[in-house]
Amino acid sequence: MTKDIEQRLKSKNIKPTAMRLLVLDFLMQQNTAISLNDLEKGMGPSDRITLYRTLKTFEEKGLVHHIEDGTGTTKYALCMEECDDHHHHDLHVHFYCNNCKETFCLPNTKIPQISLPEKFRSEEMNLVIKGVCDRCNPG
Amino acid sequence: MTKDIEQRLKSKNIKPTAMRLLVLDFLMQQNTAISLNDLEKGMGPSDRITLYRTLKTFEEKGLVHHIEDGTGTTKYALCMEECDDHHHHDLHVHFYCNNCKETFCLPNTKIPQISLPEKFRSEEMNLVIKGVCDRCNPG
DNA sequence: CTAACTTTGCAATAGCATTGCATCACAATT
DNA sequence: AATTGTGATGCAATGCTATTGCAAAGTTAG
C-alpha cells in the first residue's frame, strides 16, 4: 500500500521522501480540495513551509493542481490521471459550496468550448461555480 | 460631464462625494480591470484605505465587480449597465493575458450553461480564461 | 445651530504566500 | 568507508494584500 503511493511519486519523477509519502497519503484521503492550513492541521506536527514546498513540488510535477476558489486562500487537490506536467485542471470545473465552504473538483464536468473575440488566444481556463453542494442540498 | 458621473452614482444610491467622483471617473477611463494598487498609483495622492473602501462600496451597490484572476490580487472593473445589486459578473467571461499581465472583461462572451452533477445547485459562476490578448497577439 | 450619520484618513493588525540560509539526509563516486 | 555534491527540510524573517478600529472632518436633517 505504501508501495502504491511511492510508485505514484516515482512515476511523476518525485523523490519519495517520508514527508512526501505522508502528504500524498493525506491528499488521497480527501474528497475536497484543501488549503495549506487544512493540510497542516490534518497532518501530525510538521513544518508549514515544508508542506508548502511539498505542495509546490507536487504541483510542478503534475501530481496536484491548485484552485483559486474566490475565498482568497489557495486550495490544492490531486490531479486526475490524465494530467501531465503542463496541463492540469484546464478542463474540469471546480465547485465552491456557500454553505459548508468546501471546494470540490468536479472531474466529470468539463468546461465547454468558448468562442473568444477576434485575436484572443486561450491557453488555460478556470471555472469556479459557487452554490450549494450535494451534501448540503436538502431533499 | 461631471454631471454624468454624479448621476451614475446617484442612480446606484451612492452619495456622490468628491473622492467617489474621482474614483469613478478614473475607472471609466480604464479598459482593463485594475487592482487597488493600480488605482492608488493612477489617482493623485490619496489614501489607500479610502480607495479600498470606495471600491467596496461601489461593489456593494452594484457599480463595480471584482475579479479573482488567479494572480492572487483582486482586480476591479465597472459593471455593465445591466448589473443590479445582487447579480454582477455572473455571466461574462474574464480574460487574463499571460503576456501583458492585464485582466479584461469580455462582456459579450457569456458563460454557457453547465450541467452540474445531481443535487448541486449553482448560484454564481466565475470563468477566467488565460492566454494572449488581442493587443499582444501578432498578425 | 446642533445632533445624527456618513465618509475619510491614519494606525494597526491579520493572514497567506514566499524567500534566505543553515542543517540534514541521501546518493554517487572514489 | 570517506568524500563530495545535490536535493530536502526546518527555522527565521519578510512582503504584500486585505481588513478593522478609531478619531477627525464633512454632510444632512431637524
GROMACS .gro file of C-alpha atoms (C1' of nucleotides) in nm:
model
  338
    1MET     CA    1   0.000   0.000   0.000
    2THR     CA    2   0.281   0.239   0.079
    3LYS     CA    3   0.424   0.091  -0.235
    4ASP     CA    4   0.142   0.235  -0.442
    5ILE     CA    5   0.199   0.581  -0.306
    6GLU     CA    6   0.570   0.552  -0.357
    7GLN     CA    7   0.513   0.437  -0.711
    8ARG     CA    8   0.284   0.725  -0.778
    9LEU     CA    9   0.553   0.968  -0.673
   10LYS     CA   10   0.820   0.796  -0.876
   11SER     CA   11   0.606   0.793  -1.185
   12LYS     CA   12   0.595   1.170  -1.165
   13ASN     CA   13   0.969   1.200  -1.104
   14ILE     CA   14   0.933   1.300  -0.743
   15LYS     CA   15   1.175   1.155  -0.497
   16PRO     CA   16   0.967   0.963  -0.244
   17THR     CA   17   1.076   1.102   0.089
   18ALA     CA   18   0.899   1.024   0.413
   19MET     CA   19   0.734   1.363   0.426
   20ARG     CA   20   0.608   1.335   0.072
   21LEU     CA   21   0.464   0.994   0.127
   22LEU     CA   22   0.272   1.129   0.423
   23VAL     CA   23   0.146   1.428   0.235
   24LEU     CA   24   0.037   1.229  -0.066
   25ASP     CA   25  -0.130   0.976   0.155
   26PHE     CA   26  -0.320   1.252   0.326
   27LEU     CA   27  -0.421   1.410  -0.001
   28MET     CA   28  -0.552   1.081  -0.127
   29GLN     CA   29  -0.785   1.059   0.169
   30GLN     CA   30  -0.952   1.391   0.092
   31ASN     CA   31  -1.257   1.426  -0.118
   32THR     CA   32  -1.243   1.802  -0.122
   33ALA     CA   33  -0.969   2.044  -0.214
   34ILE     CA   34  -0.779   2.159   0.091
   35SER     CA   35  -0.581   2.462   0.193
   36LEU     CA   36  -0.229   2.468   0.329
   37ASN     CA   37  -0.383   2.527   0.668
   38ASP     CA   38  -0.603   2.221   0.641
   39LEU     CA   39  -0.302   2.017   0.545
   40GLU     CA   40  -0.101   2.147   0.837
   41LYS     CA   41  -0.377   2.069   1.080
   42GLY     CA   42  -0.456   1.735   0.927
   43MET     CA   43  -0.102   1.604   0.939
   44GLY     CA   44   0.090   1.535   1.251
   45PRO     CA   45   0.311   1.814   1.376
   46SER     CA   46   0.516   1.930   1.082
   47ASP     CA   47   0.665   2.237   0.935
   48ARG     CA   48   0.429   2.462   0.748
   49ILE     CA   49   0.691   2.575   0.500
   50THR     CA   50   0.794   2.226   0.417
   51LEU     CA   51   0.433   2.141   0.349
   52TYR     CA   52   0.405   2.447   0.134
   53ARG     CA   53   0.705   2.345  -0.068
   54THR     CA   54   0.590   1.989  -0.090
   55LEU     CA   55   0.266   2.104  -0.245
   56LYS     CA   56   0.457   2.327  -0.480
   57THR     CA   57   0.677   2.042  -0.590
   58PHE     CA   58   0.375   1.821  -0.640
   59GLU     CA   59   0.217   2.088  -0.849
   60GLU     CA   60   0.521   2.140  -1.066
   61LYS     CA   61   0.537   1.772  -1.134
   62GLY     CA   62   0.173   1.748  -1.226
   63LEU     CA   63   0.055   1.550  -0.928
   64VAL     CA   64  -0.152   1.825  -0.775
   65HIS     CA   65  -0.327   2.134  -0.902
   66HIS     CA   66  -0.427   2.443  -0.714
   67ILE     CA   67  -0.759   2.619  -0.721
   68GLU     CA   68  -0.840   2.981  -0.661
   69ASP     CA   69  -1.193   2.947  -0.544
   70GLY     CA   70  -1.251   3.311  -0.471
   71THR     CA   71  -1.209   3.282  -0.097
   72GLY     CA   72  -0.862   3.425  -0.120
   73THR     CA   73  -0.692   3.114   0.006
   74THR     CA   74  -0.548   2.870  -0.240
   75LYS     CA   75  -0.676   2.515  -0.231
   76TYR     CA   76  -0.499   2.204  -0.353
   77ALA     CA   77  -0.624   1.876  -0.489
   78LEU     CA   78  -0.479   1.574  -0.659
   79CYS     CA   79  -0.481   1.571  -1.034
   80MET     CA   80  -0.668   1.309  -1.225
   81GLU     CA   81  -0.455   1.055  -1.401
   82GLU     CA   82  -0.465   1.227  -1.737
   83CYS     CA   83  -0.281   1.537  -1.623
   84ASP     CA   84   0.072   1.582  -1.742
   85ASP     CA   85   0.329   1.833  -1.626
   86HIS     CA   86   0.188   2.124  -1.811
   87HIS     CA   87  -0.182   2.082  -1.849
   88HIS     CA   88  -0.366   2.045  -1.526
   89HIS     CA   89  -0.717   2.125  -1.435
   90ASP     CA   90  -0.779   2.309  -1.756
   91LEU     CA   91  -1.086   2.121  -1.833
   92HIS     CA   92  -1.277   2.035  -1.525
   93VAL     CA   93  -1.493   2.258  -1.316
   94HIS     CA   94  -1.448   2.348  -0.952
   95PHE     CA   95  -1.734   2.397  -0.716
   96TYR     CA   96  -1.741   2.604  -0.400
   97CYS     CA   97  -2.022   2.539  -0.156
   98ASN     CA   98  -2.153   2.856   0.001
   99ASN     CA   99  -2.294   2.651   0.283
  100CYS     CA  100  -2.020   2.417   0.402
  101LYS     CA  101  -1.742   2.630   0.250
  102GLU     CA  102  -1.578   2.331   0.090
  103THR     CA  103  -1.422   2.331  -0.253
  104PHE     CA  104  -1.473   2.031  -0.481
  105CYS     CA  105  -1.331   1.914  -0.807
  106LEU     CA  106  -1.599   1.804  -1.049
  107PRO     CA  107  -1.383   1.589  -1.270
  108ASN     CA  108  -1.667   1.483  -1.492
  109THR     CA  109  -1.800   1.832  -1.553
  110LYS     CA  110  -1.597   1.982  -1.832
  111ILE     CA  111  -1.578   2.340  -1.946
  112PRO     CA  112  -1.743   2.371  -2.284
  113GLN     CA  113  -1.580   2.534  -2.579
  114ILE     CA  114  -1.597   2.913  -2.559
  115SER     CA  115  -1.557   3.127  -2.864
  116LEU     CA  116  -1.346   3.426  -2.780
  117PRO     CA  117  -1.338   3.760  -2.957
  118GLU     CA  118  -1.114   3.804  -3.256
  119LYS     CA  119  -0.743   3.761  -3.186
  120PHE     CA  120  -0.774   3.636  -2.832
  121ARG     CA  121  -0.597   3.305  -2.788
  122SER     CA  122  -0.683   3.077  -2.499
  123GLU     CA  123  -0.420   2.879  -2.312
  124GLU     CA  124  -0.590   2.787  -1.987
  125MET     CA  125  -0.935   2.805  -1.841
  126ASN     CA  126  -1.056   2.816  -1.487
  127LEU     CA  127  -1.420   2.789  -1.397
  128VAL     CA  128  -1.543   2.809  -1.041
  129ILE     CA  129  -1.910   2.763  -0.973
  130LYS     CA  130  -2.048   2.867  -0.637
  131GLY     CA  131  -2.365   2.735  -0.490
  132VAL     CA  132  -2.483   2.453  -0.271
  133CYS     CA  133  -2.325   2.112  -0.291
  134ASP     CA  134  -2.496   1.775  -0.293
  135ARG     CA  135  -2.436   1.711   0.073
  136CYS     CA  136  -2.579   2.045   0.179
  137ASN     CA  137  -2.873   2.033  -0.055
  138PRO     CA  138  -3.194   1.923   0.114
  139GLY     CA  139  -3.415   1.658  -0.038
  140MET     CA  140  -1.968   6.563  -1.780
  141THR     CA  141  -1.913   6.553  -1.409
  142LYS     CA  142  -2.289   6.554  -1.403
  143ASP     CA  143  -2.298   6.220  -1.580
  144ILE     CA  144  -2.068   6.066  -1.328
  145GLU     CA  145  -2.262   6.214  -1.042
  146GLN     CA  146  -2.582   6.085  -1.190
  147ARG     CA  147  -2.437   5.741  -1.226
  148LEU     CA  148  -2.351   5.733  -0.859
  149LYS     CA  149  -2.690   5.858  -0.754
  150SER     CA  150  -2.869   5.607  -0.966
  151LYS     CA  151  -2.696   5.338  -0.763
  152ASN     CA  152  -2.774   5.505  -0.433
  153ILE     CA  153  -2.419   5.611  -0.369
  154LYS     CA  154  -2.363   5.952  -0.225
  155PRO     CA  155  -2.152   6.142  -0.475
  156THR     CA  156  -1.858   6.267  -0.273
  157ALA     CA  157  -1.553   6.425  -0.429
  158MET     CA  158  -1.344   6.116  -0.378
  159ARG     CA  159  -1.603   5.892  -0.534
  160LEU     CA  160  -1.641   6.110  -0.835
  161LEU     CA  161  -1.268   6.093  -0.889
  162VAL     CA  162  -1.255   5.719  -0.847
  163LEU     CA  163  -1.546   5.655  -1.078
  164ASP     CA  164  -1.400   5.891  -1.334
  165PHE     CA  165  -1.075   5.702  -1.320
  166LEU     CA  166  -1.245   5.368  -1.351
  167MET     CA  167  -1.436   5.484  -1.654
  168GLN     CA  168  -1.110   5.564  -1.827
  169GLN     CA  169  -0.979   5.211  -1.788
  170ASN     CA  170  -1.025   4.944  -2.044
  171THR     CA  171  -0.882   4.672  -1.826
  172ALA     CA  172  -0.963   4.561  -1.475
  173ILE     CA  173  -0.733   4.724  -1.223
  174SER     CA  174  -0.600   4.641  -0.880
  175LEU     CA  175  -0.615   4.857  -0.572
  176ASN     CA  176  -0.251   4.934  -0.632
  177ASP     CA  177  -0.315   5.048  -0.986
  178LEU     CA  178  -0.589   5.272  -0.860
  179GLU     CA  179  -0.368   5.419  -0.592
  180LYS     CA  180  -0.092   5.493  -0.839
  181GLY     CA  181  -0.327   5.618  -1.103
  182MET     CA  182  -0.502   5.867  -0.884
  183GLY     CA  183  -0.341   6.169  -0.731
  184PRO     CA  184  -0.204   6.125  -0.381
  185SER     CA  185  -0.480   5.967  -0.181
  186ASP     CA  186  -0.537   5.727   0.099
  187ARG     CA  187  -0.516   5.363   0.011
  188ILE     CA  188  -0.774   5.257   0.264
  189THR     CA  189  -1.025   5.511   0.147
  190LEU     CA  190  -0.980   5.386  -0.205
  191TYR     CA  191  -1.025   5.033  -0.080
  192ARG     CA  192  -1.348   5.124   0.091
  193THR     CA  193  -1.468   5.323  -0.204
  194LEU     CA  194  -1.430   5.019  -0.423
  195LYS     CA  195  -1.605   4.808  -0.168
  196THR     CA  196  -1.895   5.048  -0.154
  197PHE     CA  197  -1.913   5.056  -0.531
  198GLU     CA  198  -1.920   4.682  -0.537
  199GLU     CA  199  -2.194   4.653  -0.279
  200LYS     CA  200  -2.405   4.892  -0.476
  201GLY     CA  201  -2.356   4.707  -0.799
  202LEU     CA  202  -2.142   4.962  -0.976
  203VAL     CA  203  -1.824   4.760  -0.979
  204HIS     CA  204  -1.740   4.393  -0.967
  205HIS     CA  205  -1.422   4.228  -0.859
  206ILE     CA  206  -1.231   3.957  -1.037
  207GLU     CA  207  -1.006   3.691  -0.898
  208ASP     CA  208  -0.789   3.632  -1.198
  209GLY     CA  209  -0.560   3.381  -1.039
  210THR     CA  210  -0.274   3.621  -0.980
  211GLY     CA  211  -0.369   3.649  -0.616
  212THR     CA  212  -0.451   4.017  -0.634
  213THR     CA  213  -0.809   4.122  -0.674
  214LYS     CA  214  -0.896   4.333  -0.974
  215TYR     CA  215  -1.190   4.567  -1.012
  216ALA     CA  216  -1.389   4.680  -1.311
  217LEU     CA  217  -1.709   4.868  -1.376
  218CYS     CA  218  -2.020   4.666  -1.418
  219MET     CA  219  -2.213   4.678  -1.737
  220GLU     CA  220  -2.543   4.860  -1.717
  221GLU     CA  221  -2.750   4.550  -1.667
  222CYS     CA  222  -2.599   4.460  -1.332
  223ASP     CA  223  -2.812   4.510  -1.029
  224ASP     CA  224  -2.714   4.497  -0.665
  225HIS     CA  225  -2.700   4.126  -0.641
  226HIS     CA  226  -2.606   3.981  -0.974
  227HIS     CA  227  -2.278   4.104  -1.106
  228HIS     CA  228  -2.036   3.944  -1.340
  229ASP     CA  229  -2.211   3.615  -1.319
  230LEU     CA  230  -2.239   3.583  -1.686
  231HIS     CA  231  -1.945   3.730  -1.863
  232VAL     CA  232  -1.601   3.588  -1.901
  233HIS     CA  233  -1.276   3.739  -1.780
  234PHE     CA  234  -0.954   3.712  -1.966
  235TYR     CA  235  -0.603   3.732  -1.827
  236CYS     CA  236  -0.322   3.795  -2.071
  237ASN     CA  237  -0.014   3.595  -1.990
  238ASN     CA  238   0.191   3.838  -2.192
  239CYS     CA  239   0.092   4.188  -2.080
  240LYS     CA  240  -0.050   4.064  -1.749
  241GLU     CA  241  -0.367   4.264  -1.791
  242THR     CA  242  -0.711   4.142  -1.698
  243PHE     CA  243  -1.004   4.216  -1.926
  244CYS     CA  244  -1.375   4.184  -1.908
  245LEU     CA  245  -1.524   4.021  -2.213
  246PRO     CA  246  -1.876   4.148  -2.174
  247ASN     CA  247  -2.000   3.984  -2.489
  248THR     CA  248  -1.859   3.643  -2.411
  249LYS     CA  249  -2.103   3.468  -2.185
  250ILE     CA  250  -2.058   3.156  -1.981
  251PRO     CA  251  -2.261   2.877  -2.135
  252GLN     CA  252  -2.500   2.665  -1.939
  253ILE     CA  253  -2.320   2.393  -1.746
  254SER     CA  254  -2.498   2.086  -1.627
  255LEU     CA  255  -2.385   2.001  -1.278
  256PRO     CA  256  -2.395   1.663  -1.109
  257GLU     CA  257  -2.709   1.560  -0.930
  258LYS     CA  258  -2.808   1.781  -0.636
  259PHE     CA  259  -2.553   2.053  -0.695
  260ARG     CA  260  -2.719   2.392  -0.724
  261SER     CA  261  -2.542   2.681  -0.889
  262GLU     CA  262  -2.567   3.035  -0.759
  263GLU     CA  263  -2.272   3.211  -0.920
  264MET     CA  264  -2.014   3.135  -1.182
  265ASN     CA  265  -1.671   3.272  -1.246
  266LEU     CA  266  -1.476   3.188  -1.556
  267VAL     CA  267  -1.126   3.316  -1.614
  268ILE     CA  268  -0.952   3.234  -1.938
  269LYS     CA  269  -0.580   3.283  -1.961
  270GLY     CA  270  -0.392   3.326  -2.282
  271VAL     CA  271  -0.281   3.604  -2.513
  272CYS     CA  272  -0.498   3.908  -2.569
  273ASP     CA  273  -0.574   4.079  -2.896
  274ARG     CA  274  -0.316   4.351  -2.847
  275CYS     CA  275  -0.038   4.105  -2.771
  276ASN     CA  276  -0.129   3.866  -3.047
  277PRO     CA  277   0.083   3.908  -3.358
  278GLY     CA  278  -0.071   3.931  -3.701
  279DC     C1'  279  -2.706   7.569   1.540
  280DT     C1'  280  -2.698   7.122   1.680
  281DA     C1'  281  -2.738   6.637   1.668
  282DA     C1'  282  -2.703   6.221   1.395
  283DC     C1'  283  -2.491   5.999   1.047
  284DT     C1'  284  -2.151   5.920   0.681
  285DT     C1'  285  -1.713   5.949   0.489
  286DT     C1'  286  -1.229   5.999   0.528
  287DG     C1'  287  -0.755   5.932   0.698
  288DC     C1'  288  -0.421   5.727   0.995
  289DA     C1'  289  -0.260   5.347   1.269
  290DA     C1'  290  -0.251   4.891   1.344
  291DT     C1'  291  -0.331   4.404   1.260
  292DA     C1'  292  -0.412   3.962   1.042
  293DG     C1'  293  -0.323   3.611   0.726
  294DC     C1'  294  -0.127   3.388   0.349
  295DA     C1'  295   0.246   3.342   0.036
  296DT     C1'  296   0.726   3.345  -0.027
  297DT     C1'  297   1.239   3.368   0.026
  298DG     C1'  298   1.716   3.305   0.254
  299DC     C1'  299   2.002   3.040   0.487
  300DA     C1'  300   2.182   2.674   0.759
  301DT     C1'  301   2.138   2.191   0.852
  302DC     C1'  302   2.044   1.738   0.737
  303DA     C1'  303   1.965   1.315   0.451
  304DC     C1'  304   2.080   1.073   0.069
  305DA     C1'  305   2.321   0.904  -0.350
  306DA     C1'  306   2.709   0.867  -0.623
  307DT     C1'  307   3.191   0.831  -0.677
  308DT     C1'  308   3.639   0.727  -0.544
  309DA     C1'  309   3.421   0.361   0.426
  310DA     C1'  310   3.514   0.855   0.341
  311DT     C1'  311   3.401   1.241   0.044
  312DT     C1'  312   3.153   1.534  -0.221
  313DG     C1'  313   2.756   1.711  -0.432
  314DT     C1'  314   2.256   1.757  -0.468
  315DG     C1'  315   1.822   1.795  -0.301
  316DA     C1'  316   1.503   1.816   0.115
  317DT     C1'  317   1.389   2.003   0.546
  318DG     C1'  318   1.329   2.337   0.926
  319DC     C1'  319   1.356   2.784   1.122
  320DA     C1'  320   1.356   3.278   1.086
  321DA     C1'  321   1.219   3.659   0.858
  322DT     C1'  322   0.981   3.930   0.518
  323DG     C1'  323   0.643   4.113   0.185
  324DC     C1'  324   0.212   4.207   0.032
  325DT     C1'  325  -0.280   4.240   0.031
  326DA     C1'  326  -0.685   4.262   0.270
  327DT     C1'  327  -0.921   4.427   0.668
  328DT     C1'  328  -1.062   4.657   1.111
  329DG     C1'  329  -1.072   5.034   1.491
  330DC     C1'  330  -1.089   5.476   1.600
  331DA     C1'  331  -1.084   5.963   1.577
  332DA     C1'  332  -1.137   6.374   1.284
  333DA     C1'  333  -1.382   6.606   0.922
  334DG     C1'  334  -1.773   6.669   0.641
  335DT     C1'  335  -2.268   6.637   0.533
  336DT     C1'  336  -2.769   6.634   0.622
  337DA     C1'  337  -3.189   6.690   0.876
  338DG     C1'  338  -3.448   6.886   1.235
   0.00000   0.00000   0.00000
